[in-house]
mmCIF file of C-alpha atoms and ligand atoms in Angstrom:
data_model
loop_
_atom_site.group_PDB
_atom_site.id
_atom_site.type_symbol
_atom_site.label_atom_id
_atom_site.label_comp_id
_atom_site.label_asym_id
_atom_site.label_seq_id
_atom_site.Cartn_x
_atom_site.Cartn_y
_atom_site.Cartn_z
ATOM 1 C CA MET F 1 -18.856 -110.831 -95.262
ATOM 2 C CA SER F 2 -18.603 -107.907 -97.688
ATOM 3 C CA ALA F 3 -15.304 -106.527 -98.952
ATOM 4 C CA SER F 4 -15.565 -103.565 -96.571
ATOM 5 C CA MET F 5 -15.698 -105.994 -93.646
ATOM 6 C CA ALA F 6 -12.419 -107.681 -94.589
ATOM 7 C CA PRO F 7 -10.256 -107.761 -91.473
ATOM 8 C CA LEU F 8 -7.230 -105.482 -91.365
ATOM 9 C CA PRO F 9 -3.833 -107.046 -90.816
ATOM 10 C CA ASN F 10 -2.910 -107.519 -87.156
ATOM 11 C CA VAL F 11 -6.499 -107.394 -85.961
ATOM 12 C CA ILE F 12 -6.806 -109.293 -82.695
ATOM 13 C CA GLU F 13 -10.129 -111.082 -82.347
ATOM 14 C CA PRO F 14 -10.906 -112.254 -78.821
ATOM 15 C CA ARG F 15 -11.804 -115.923 -78.338
ATOM 16 C CA TRP F 16 -13.921 -114.899 -75.281
ATOM 17 C CA TRP F 17 -13.494 -118.110 -73.270
ATOM 18 C CA THR F 18 -11.706 -121.424 -73.230
ATOM 19 C CA GLY F 19 -14.881 -123.401 -73.918
ATOM 20 C CA GLN F 20 -15.171 -124.073 -70.226
ATOM 21 C CA SER F 21 -16.840 -121.526 -67.961
ATOM 22 C CA ALA F 22 -14.371 -119.991 -65.464
ATOM 23 C CA LEU F 23 -17.079 -120.074 -62.789
ATOM 24 C CA GLN F 24 -20.024 -122.460 -62.562
ATOM 25 C CA PRO F 25 -23.247 -120.705 -63.680
ATOM 26 C CA GLU F 26 -25.049 -122.169 -60.640
ATOM 27 C CA SER F 27 -22.784 -120.058 -58.421
ATOM 28 C CA PHE F 28 -24.223 -116.786 -59.734
ATOM 29 C CA THR F 29 -27.711 -117.658 -61.043
ATOM 30 C CA ILE F 30 -30.877 -116.850 -59.102
ATOM 31 C CA ASP F 31 -34.167 -118.276 -60.350
ATOM 32 C CA CYS F 32 -36.796 -115.614 -59.635
ATOM 33 C CA SER F 33 -39.674 -117.389 -61.349
ATOM 34 C CA GLY F 34 -41.112 -118.424 -57.975
ATOM 35 C CA TYR F 35 -41.301 -114.813 -56.771
ATOM 36 C CA ASP F 36 -44.220 -113.826 -58.994
ATOM 37 C CA MET F 37 -42.448 -110.675 -60.159
ATOM 38 C CA ASP F 38 -45.364 -109.480 -62.326
ATOM 39 C CA LYS F 39 -47.620 -109.302 -59.294
ATOM 40 C CA GLU F 40 -45.040 -107.297 -57.341
ATOM 41 C CA THR F 41 -44.925 -104.737 -60.128
ATOM 42 C CA ARG F 42 -48.710 -104.364 -60.185
ATOM 43 C CA TYR F 43 -48.736 -103.850 -56.424
ATOM 44 C CA ASP F 44 -46.443 -100.852 -56.787
ATOM 45 C CA GLY F 45 -49.082 -98.286 -55.795
ATOM 46 C CA GLY F 46 -50.358 -97.919 -59.324
ATOM 47 C CA ALA F 47 -47.362 -95.869 -60.458
ATOM 48 C CA ASN F 48 -46.240 -96.740 -63.944
ATOM 49 C CA PRO F 49 -42.904 -98.484 -63.273
ATOM 50 C CA ARG F 50 -41.683 -97.549 -66.738
ATOM 51 C CA ASP F 51 -41.586 -93.914 -65.654
ATOM 52 C CA ASN F 52 -39.144 -94.824 -62.926
ATOM 53 C CA ILE F 53 -37.056 -97.178 -64.964
ATOM 54 C CA GLU F 54 -36.686 -95.666 -68.390
ATOM 55 C CA PRO F 55 -34.755 -92.462 -67.660
ATOM 56 C CA ASN F 56 -31.971 -94.613 -66.204
ATOM 57 C CA VAL F 57 -31.878 -97.361 -68.788
ATOM 58 C CA TYR F 58 -29.442 -96.784 -71.615
ATOM 59 C CA GLU F 59 -29.333 -98.269 -75.036
ATOM 60 C CA VAL F 60 -26.204 -100.343 -75.321
ATOM 61 C CA GLY F 61 -25.270 -97.985 -78.152
ATOM 62 C CA ALA F 62 -22.907 -100.252 -80.057
ATOM 63 C CA PRO F 63 -23.499 -101.670 -83.527
ATOM 64 C CA LEU F 64 -24.333 -105.395 -83.455
ATOM 65 C CA GLN F 65 -21.695 -106.271 -86.059
ATOM 66 C CA ALA F 66 -18.904 -104.820 -83.889
ATOM 67 C CA TRP F 67 -17.329 -107.103 -81.318
ATOM 68 C CA LEU F 68 -16.908 -105.392 -77.968
ATOM 69 C CA HIS F 69 -13.645 -106.227 -76.255
ATOM 70 C CA TYR F 70 -13.763 -107.135 -72.588
ATOM 71 C CA HIS F 71 -13.778 -103.998 -70.455
ATOM 72 C CA HIS F 72 -14.686 -102.483 -67.125
ATOM 73 C CA GLU F 73 -17.406 -99.865 -67.558
ATOM 74 C CA MET F 74 -16.151 -96.261 -67.459
ATOM 75 C CA ALA F 75 -12.551 -97.083 -66.594
ATOM 76 C CA TYR F 76 -11.420 -94.132 -68.728
ATOM 77 C CA ILE F 77 -12.620 -91.287 -66.484
ATOM 78 C CA GLY F 78 -12.204 -90.338 -62.833
ATOM 79 C CA SER F 79 -15.808 -91.184 -61.985
ATOM 80 C CA SER F 80 -16.530 -94.862 -62.647
ATOM 81 C CA THR F 81 -19.363 -97.192 -61.638
ATOM 82 C CA LYS F 82 -19.401 -99.936 -59.004
ATOM 83 C CA MET F 83 -21.714 -102.149 -61.001
ATOM 84 C CA LEU F 84 -23.962 -102.368 -64.009
ATOM 85 C CA ALA F 85 -27.002 -104.380 -64.975
ATOM 86 C CA PHE F 86 -28.230 -105.757 -68.277
ATOM 87 C CA LEU F 87 -31.976 -106.005 -68.797
ATOM 88 C CA VAL F 88 -33.128 -108.261 -71.600
ATOM 89 C CA ARG F 89 -36.235 -107.329 -73.526
ATOM 90 C CA SER F 90 -35.723 -109.834 -76.322
ATOM 91 C CA ALA F 91 -33.121 -112.473 -77.116
ATOM 92 C CA VAL F 92 -32.396 -115.268 -79.579
ATOM 93 C CA MET F 93 -31.521 -118.711 -78.201
ATOM 94 C CA ASN F 94 -27.783 -119.455 -78.416
ATOM 95 C CA LYS F 95 -27.044 -116.170 -80.157
ATOM 96 C CA GLY F 96 -25.859 -112.775 -78.983
ATOM 97 C CA GLN F 97 -24.316 -113.967 -75.743
ATOM 98 C CA THR F 98 -22.577 -111.504 -73.485
ATOM 99 C CA PHE F 99 -19.400 -112.716 -71.798
ATOM 100 C CA VAL F 100 -18.034 -111.815 -68.403
ATOM 101 C CA SER F 101 -14.477 -112.556 -67.350
ATOM 102 C CA ASP F 102 -13.465 -113.507 -63.818
ATOM 103 C CA ASN F 103 -11.315 -110.497 -63.037
ATOM 104 C CA ILE F 104 -9.744 -111.961 -59.907
ATOM 105 C CA GLN F 105 -8.188 -114.778 -61.887
ATOM 106 C CA ALA F 106 -7.319 -112.380 -64.729
ATOM 107 C CA THR F 107 -5.568 -110.006 -62.296
ATOM 108 C CA ASP F 108 -3.516 -112.759 -60.702
ATOM 109 C CA ALA F 109 -2.557 -114.123 -64.118
ATOM 110 C CA ILE F 110 -1.503 -110.785 -65.609
ATOM 111 C CA LEU F 111 0.564 -109.832 -62.560
ATOM 112 C CA ARG F 112 2.593 -113.019 -63.087
ATOM 113 C CA THR F 113 3.733 -111.644 -66.486
ATOM 114 C CA ASP F 114 6.300 -108.974 -67.385
ATOM 115 C CA PHE F 115 3.529 -107.059 -69.114
ATOM 116 C CA GLY F 116 1.449 -107.077 -65.930
ATOM 117 C CA GLN F 117 4.375 -105.750 -63.920
ATOM 118 C CA LYS F 118 4.910 -103.048 -66.545
ATOM 119 C CA LEU F 119 1.230 -102.055 -66.297
ATOM 120 C CA LYS F 120 1.582 -101.875 -62.533
ATOM 121 C CA GLU F 121 4.741 -99.732 -62.699
ATOM 122 C CA LEU F 122 3.883 -97.369 -65.548
ATOM 123 C CA GLY F 123 0.106 -97.080 -65.377
ATOM 124 C CA LEU F 124 -1.853 -95.950 -68.410
ATOM 125 C CA CYS F 125 -2.770 -92.897 -70.426
ATOM 126 C CA TYR F 126 -6.208 -92.846 -72.065
ATOM 127 C CA HIS F 127 -6.217 -90.654 -75.169
ATOM 128 C CA ARG F 128 -9.617 -89.633 -76.518
ATOM 129 C CA ASP F 129 -10.440 -87.351 -79.433
ATOM 130 C CA LEU F 130 -13.911 -85.867 -79.193
ATOM 131 C CA THR F 131 -15.164 -84.423 -82.459
ATOM 132 C CA ASP F 132 -17.183 -81.217 -82.898
ATOM 133 C CA ARG F 133 -20.790 -81.936 -83.796
ATOM 134 C CA ASP F 134 -21.037 -78.715 -85.799
ATOM 135 C CA ALA F 135 -18.052 -79.669 -87.965
ATOM 136 C CA PHE F 136 -20.020 -82.719 -89.128
ATOM 137 C CA ALA F 137 -23.393 -80.993 -89.567
ATOM 138 C CA GLY F 138 -25.112 -82.282 -92.672
ATOM 139 C CA THR F 139 -22.380 -84.796 -93.511
ATOM 140 C CA GLU F 140 -22.130 -88.532 -93.077
ATOM 141 C CA GLU F 141 -20.312 -89.035 -89.802
ATOM 142 C CA ILE F 142 -17.237 -90.931 -90.909
ATOM 143 C CA GLY F 143 -14.669 -91.639 -88.191
ATOM 144 C CA VAL F 144 -16.909 -90.271 -85.454
ATOM 145 C CA TYR F 145 -17.220 -91.984 -82.116
ATOM 146 C CA ASN F 146 -18.484 -89.231 -79.861
ATOM 147 C CA HIS F 147 -18.886 -85.473 -80.216
ATOM 148 C CA TRP F 148 -17.778 -83.382 -77.244
ATOM 149 C CA GLN F 149 -21.226 -81.771 -77.154
ATOM 150 C CA LYS F 150 -22.791 -85.177 -76.536
ATOM 151 C CA SER F 151 -20.081 -86.488 -74.249
ATOM 152 C CA MET F 152 -19.940 -83.362 -72.062
ATOM 153 C CA LEU F 153 -23.649 -82.466 -72.412
ATOM 154 C CA THR F 154 -23.053 -78.842 -73.466
ATOM 155 C CA ASP F 155 -22.691 -76.768 -76.641
ATOM 156 C CA ASP F 156 -20.285 -74.360 -74.955
ATOM 157 C CA PRO F 157 -16.628 -75.273 -75.598
ATOM 158 C CA ASP F 158 -15.435 -73.600 -72.374
ATOM 159 C CA ARG F 159 -17.989 -75.506 -70.355
ATOM 160 C CA ALA F 160 -17.063 -78.747 -72.152
ATOM 161 C CA GLU F 161 -13.408 -78.212 -71.274
ATOM 162 C CA GLN F 162 -14.308 -77.432 -67.673
ATOM 163 C CA ARG F 163 -16.423 -80.597 -67.393
ATOM 164 C CA ALA F 164 -13.623 -82.693 -68.824
ATOM 165 C CA ARG F 165 -11.206 -81.256 -66.247
ATOM 166 C CA GLU F 166 -13.657 -81.900 -63.438
ATOM 167 C CA ARG F 167 -13.524 -85.530 -64.518
ATOM 168 C CA GLY F 168 -9.756 -85.581 -64.132
ATOM 169 C CA LEU F 169 -8.917 -85.239 -67.839
ATOM 170 C CA GLU F 170 -6.199 -83.071 -69.354
ATOM 171 C CA THR F 171 -7.557 -81.182 -72.363
ATOM 172 C CA GLU F 172 -6.249 -79.623 -75.548
ATOM 173 C CA TRP F 173 -8.107 -78.176 -78.570
ATOM 174 C CA ALA F 174 -6.968 -79.149 -82.053
ATOM 175 C CA ALA F 175 -8.059 -78.143 -85.570
ATOM 176 C CA ASN F 176 -11.812 -78.258 -86.314
ATOM 177 C CA ARG F 177 -12.579 -77.812 -82.611
ATOM 178 C CA LEU F 178 -11.439 -81.353 -81.892
ATOM 179 C CA LEU F 179 -11.236 -81.781 -78.107
ATOM 180 C CA LYS F 180 -8.293 -84.024 -77.214
ATOM 181 C CA THR F 181 -8.355 -85.433 -73.697
ATOM 182 C CA ARG F 182 -5.790 -87.410 -71.755
ATOM 183 C CA TYR F 183 -6.367 -89.268 -68.545
ATOM 184 C CA TYR F 184 -3.505 -90.755 -66.548
ATOM 185 C CA VAL F 185 -4.410 -93.482 -64.089
ATOM 186 C CA SER F 186 -3.358 -96.857 -62.761
ATOM 187 C CA ALA F 187 -4.152 -99.937 -64.849
ATOM 188 C CA LEU F 188 -5.600 -101.393 -61.650
ATOM 189 C CA GLU F 189 -8.120 -100.280 -59.067
ATOM 190 C CA TYR F 190 -8.431 -100.933 -55.359
ATOM 191 C CA TYR F 191 -11.488 -103.113 -54.699
ATOM 192 C CA PRO F 192 -12.666 -102.383 -51.140
ATOM 193 C CA GLN F 193 -14.851 -105.475 -50.743
ATOM 194 C CA LEU F 194 -11.957 -107.869 -51.289
ATOM 195 C CA ASP F 195 -9.393 -105.411 -49.867
ATOM 196 C CA ARG F 196 -7.100 -105.880 -52.839
ATOM 197 C CA ASN F 197 -6.185 -104.329 -56.178
ATOM 198 C CA VAL F 198 -7.768 -105.689 -59.328
ATOM 199 C CA LEU F 199 -7.107 -105.155 -63.029
ATOM 200 C CA TYR F 200 -9.257 -102.277 -64.278
ATOM 201 C CA SER F 201 -8.266 -101.707 -67.897
ATOM 202 C CA SER F 202 -8.311 -103.383 -71.293
ATOM 203 C CA VAL F 203 -7.747 -102.810 -75.013
ATOM 204 C CA ALA F 204 -11.361 -101.571 -75.252
ATOM 205 C CA ASP F 205 -9.940 -98.071 -74.770
ATOM 206 C CA ASP F 206 -7.490 -98.443 -77.616
ATOM 207 C CA GLY F 207 -8.042 -97.892 -81.346
ATOM 208 C CA MET F 208 -8.575 -101.675 -81.425
ATOM 209 C CA TRP F 209 -12.074 -101.053 -80.070
ATOM 210 C CA PHE F 210 -13.032 -100.039 -83.624
ATOM 211 C CA ASP F 211 -11.603 -103.010 -85.507
ATOM 212 C CA THR F 212 -15.121 -104.108 -86.528
ATOM 213 C CA TRP F 213 -16.886 -100.744 -86.138
ATOM 214 C CA PRO F 214 -18.661 -99.397 -89.240
ATOM 215 C CA LYS F 215 -17.392 -96.017 -90.477
ATOM 216 C CA VAL F 216 -14.332 -96.119 -88.189
ATOM 217 C CA MET F 217 -12.689 -99.524 -88.845
ATOM 218 C CA HIS F 218 -11.183 -98.331 -92.141
ATOM 219 C CA LEU F 219 -9.101 -95.668 -90.388
ATOM 220 C CA PRO F 220 -5.470 -96.324 -89.465
ATOM 221 C CA TYR F 221 -4.973 -96.652 -85.726
ATOM 222 C CA ASP F 222 -3.395 -93.208 -85.345
ATOM 223 C CA GLN F 223 -6.559 -91.585 -86.717
ATOM 224 C CA ARG F 224 -9.048 -93.427 -84.535
ATOM 225 C CA PRO F 225 -10.814 -91.602 -81.690
ATOM 226 C CA LEU F 226 -9.351 -93.719 -78.853
ATOM 227 C CA LYS F 227 -5.843 -94.769 -77.975
ATOM 228 C CA LEU F 228 -4.311 -96.464 -74.967
ATOM 229 C CA THR F 229 -0.625 -96.118 -74.082
ATOM 230 C CA PHE F 230 1.434 -96.764 -70.997
ATOM 231 C CA GLY F 231 1.499 -93.882 -68.527
ATOM 232 C CA ASP F 232 4.890 -92.715 -69.828
ATOM 233 C CA LEU F 233 3.234 -92.398 -73.277
ATOM 234 C CA THR F 234 5.163 -95.338 -74.737
ATOM 235 C CA GLU F 235 3.200 -97.632 -77.053
ATOM 236 C CA MET F 236 2.114 -101.173 -76.286
ATOM 237 C CA THR F 237 3.506 -103.762 -78.666
ATOM 238 C CA LEU F 238 1.219 -106.071 -80.610
ATOM 239 C CA GLU F 239 2.399 -108.947 -78.389
ATOM 240 C CA GLU F 240 1.451 -107.007 -75.269
ATOM 241 C CA LYS F 241 -1.984 -106.257 -76.698
ATOM 242 C CA ARG F 242 -2.435 -109.914 -77.564
ATOM 243 C CA LEU F 243 -1.700 -110.836 -73.972
ATOM 244 C CA PHE F 244 -4.067 -108.130 -72.716
ATOM 245 C CA VAL F 245 -6.871 -109.732 -74.782
ATOM 246 C CA ASP F 246 -5.893 -113.291 -73.918
ATOM 247 C CA ILE F 247 -5.767 -112.712 -70.165
ATOM 248 C CA TYR F 248 -9.527 -111.990 -70.087
ATOM 249 C CA ASP F 249 -10.334 -114.741 -72.620
ATOM 250 C CA ARG F 250 -8.788 -117.338 -70.321
ATOM 251 C CA PHE F 251 -11.377 -116.654 -67.619
ATOM 252 C CA GLY F 252 -14.478 -115.992 -69.722
ATOM 253 C CA ILE F 253 -18.008 -117.040 -68.824
ATOM 254 C CA PRO F 254 -20.822 -116.952 -71.408
ATOM 255 C CA ILE F 255 -24.201 -115.556 -70.472
ATOM 256 C CA ASN F 256 -26.976 -116.991 -72.608
ATOM 257 C CA TRP F 257 -29.810 -114.510 -72.614
ATOM 258 C CA ARG F 258 -33.504 -115.171 -72.414
ATOM 259 C CA ALA F 259 -36.125 -112.413 -72.491
ATOM 260 C CA GLY F 260 -36.750 -111.197 -68.946
ATOM 261 C CA ASP F 261 -33.222 -111.955 -67.722
ATOM 262 C CA VAL F 262 -31.416 -109.439 -65.551
ATOM 263 C CA ALA F 263 -27.659 -109.733 -65.006
ATOM 264 C CA ILE F 264 -26.094 -107.597 -62.291
ATOM 265 C CA VAL F 265 -22.360 -107.331 -62.841
ATOM 266 C CA CYS F 266 -19.859 -106.071 -60.274
ATOM 267 C CA ASN F 267 -17.581 -103.810 -62.297
ATOM 268 C CA TYR F 268 -14.527 -104.665 -60.158
ATOM 269 C CA ARG F 269 -15.114 -108.388 -59.968
ATOM 270 C CA PHE F 270 -15.843 -108.930 -63.677
ATOM 271 C CA ALA F 271 -14.994 -107.491 -67.062
ATOM 272 C CA HIS F 272 -17.679 -107.779 -69.754
ATOM 273 C CA GLY F 273 -17.774 -107.885 -73.558
ATOM 274 C CA ARG F 274 -19.311 -109.715 -76.488
ATOM 275 C CA PRO F 275 -18.581 -111.093 -79.957
ATOM 276 C CA SER F 276 -20.074 -109.657 -83.152
ATOM 277 C CA ILE F 277 -23.745 -110.521 -83.602
ATOM 278 C CA HIS F 278 -25.397 -111.389 -86.901
ATOM 279 C CA LEU F 279 -29.154 -111.629 -86.619
ATOM 280 C CA ASP F 280 -31.250 -113.391 -89.210
ATOM 281 C CA HIS F 281 -34.475 -111.982 -90.552
ATOM 282 C CA GLY F 282 -37.125 -111.853 -87.853
ATOM 283 C CA GLU F 283 -34.641 -112.259 -84.990
ATOM 284 C CA ASP F 284 -34.640 -109.614 -82.311
ATOM 285 C CA ARG F 285 -32.131 -108.949 -79.527
ATOM 286 C CA GLU F 286 -32.662 -105.947 -77.317
ATOM 287 C CA LEU F 287 -30.698 -105.243 -74.157
ATOM 288 C CA GLY F 288 -30.772 -102.197 -71.903
ATOM 289 C CA VAL F 289 -27.989 -101.170 -69.554
ATOM 290 C CA LEU F 290 -28.390 -99.683 -66.112
ATOM 291 C CA LEU F 291 -25.405 -98.115 -64.343
ATOM 292 C CA GLY F 292 -24.928 -98.514 -60.600
ATOM 293 C CA GLU F 293 -23.554 -96.188 -57.945
ATOM 294 C CA SER F 294 -20.601 -94.120 -59.122
ATOM 295 C CA PHE F 295 -17.254 -93.865 -57.351
ATOM 296 C CA ASN F 296 -14.104 -91.817 -57.842
ATOM 297 C CA ARG F 297 -11.208 -93.900 -59.057
ATOM 298 C CA VAL F 298 -8.242 -94.148 -56.687
ATOM 299 C CA GLY F 299 -6.095 -96.502 -58.780
ATOM 300 C CA HIS F 300 -4.185 -99.243 -56.986
ATOM 301 C CA LEU F 301 -3.106 -98.983 -53.357
ATOM 302 C CA ASP F 302 0.362 -99.914 -52.137
ATOM 303 C CA GLY F 303 0.572 -103.180 -50.254
ATOM 304 C CA LYS F 304 -2.852 -104.413 -51.421
ATOM 305 C CA TRP F 305 -1.791 -107.160 -53.818
HETATM 306 FE FE1 LIG I 1 -19.873 -101.995 -71.311
#
């Protein structure tokens, strides 16, 4: 570990699991080796399947050395996703695991705490600062997470603001064409399939997300591009954040990747994340992410606990 990687004080590192899987892997593993998947692909009318698959498959887009706190995908905007899939092109045995956390157990556990009740009562505000790509032209992008041009897929500031509002965000421009967005929503989400509310938030949308992120981790929390507060804009204490991390860690399940694996993850039923990864020379780990059907967030519903 170099000097620049020295942890800041008060950094909360997840422990990911208890050492015992919260659900038995047999309960969610399907062995497809008997289905002769290669043959199926070749039978697909001669169309190159890569043409169909690649436009939808995203790079994970996070540096390997950064740990990625447990989270639900796209919890921070009005349009979220019902599920996601990981596709493994290459993997290293016993390295670079992804973890999922049993969100049903996590929800029940957090609601038994004062913090959980506070989350339920106050909801959350997601604060995001989107930088201006042009302001960083030709410079090393220090402290940058996402430019509004890239996030909103336009170079027109009016259009960017409009798109943000369509997604349920409040917007405000600051110096250097910094686009500040705020999104107020419940910390939980109604899960139709189980007809109950489930936890749908984590510290991944706080400045803590960047605790091990190159070019951002050196910044004090109030200068980082993301921040999570309660819905009344009050801050979470360090103890509350510790509990927020711990609640997912208690119900963690490791996924040990092998090339060719596909994991389909219900975004309500599970949170996902991973520790930092340090590959040795010649080791290769490549995962793609596929997003499922989108849905508009409704938050929690009364009486569905
Ligand atoms: Fe994710």
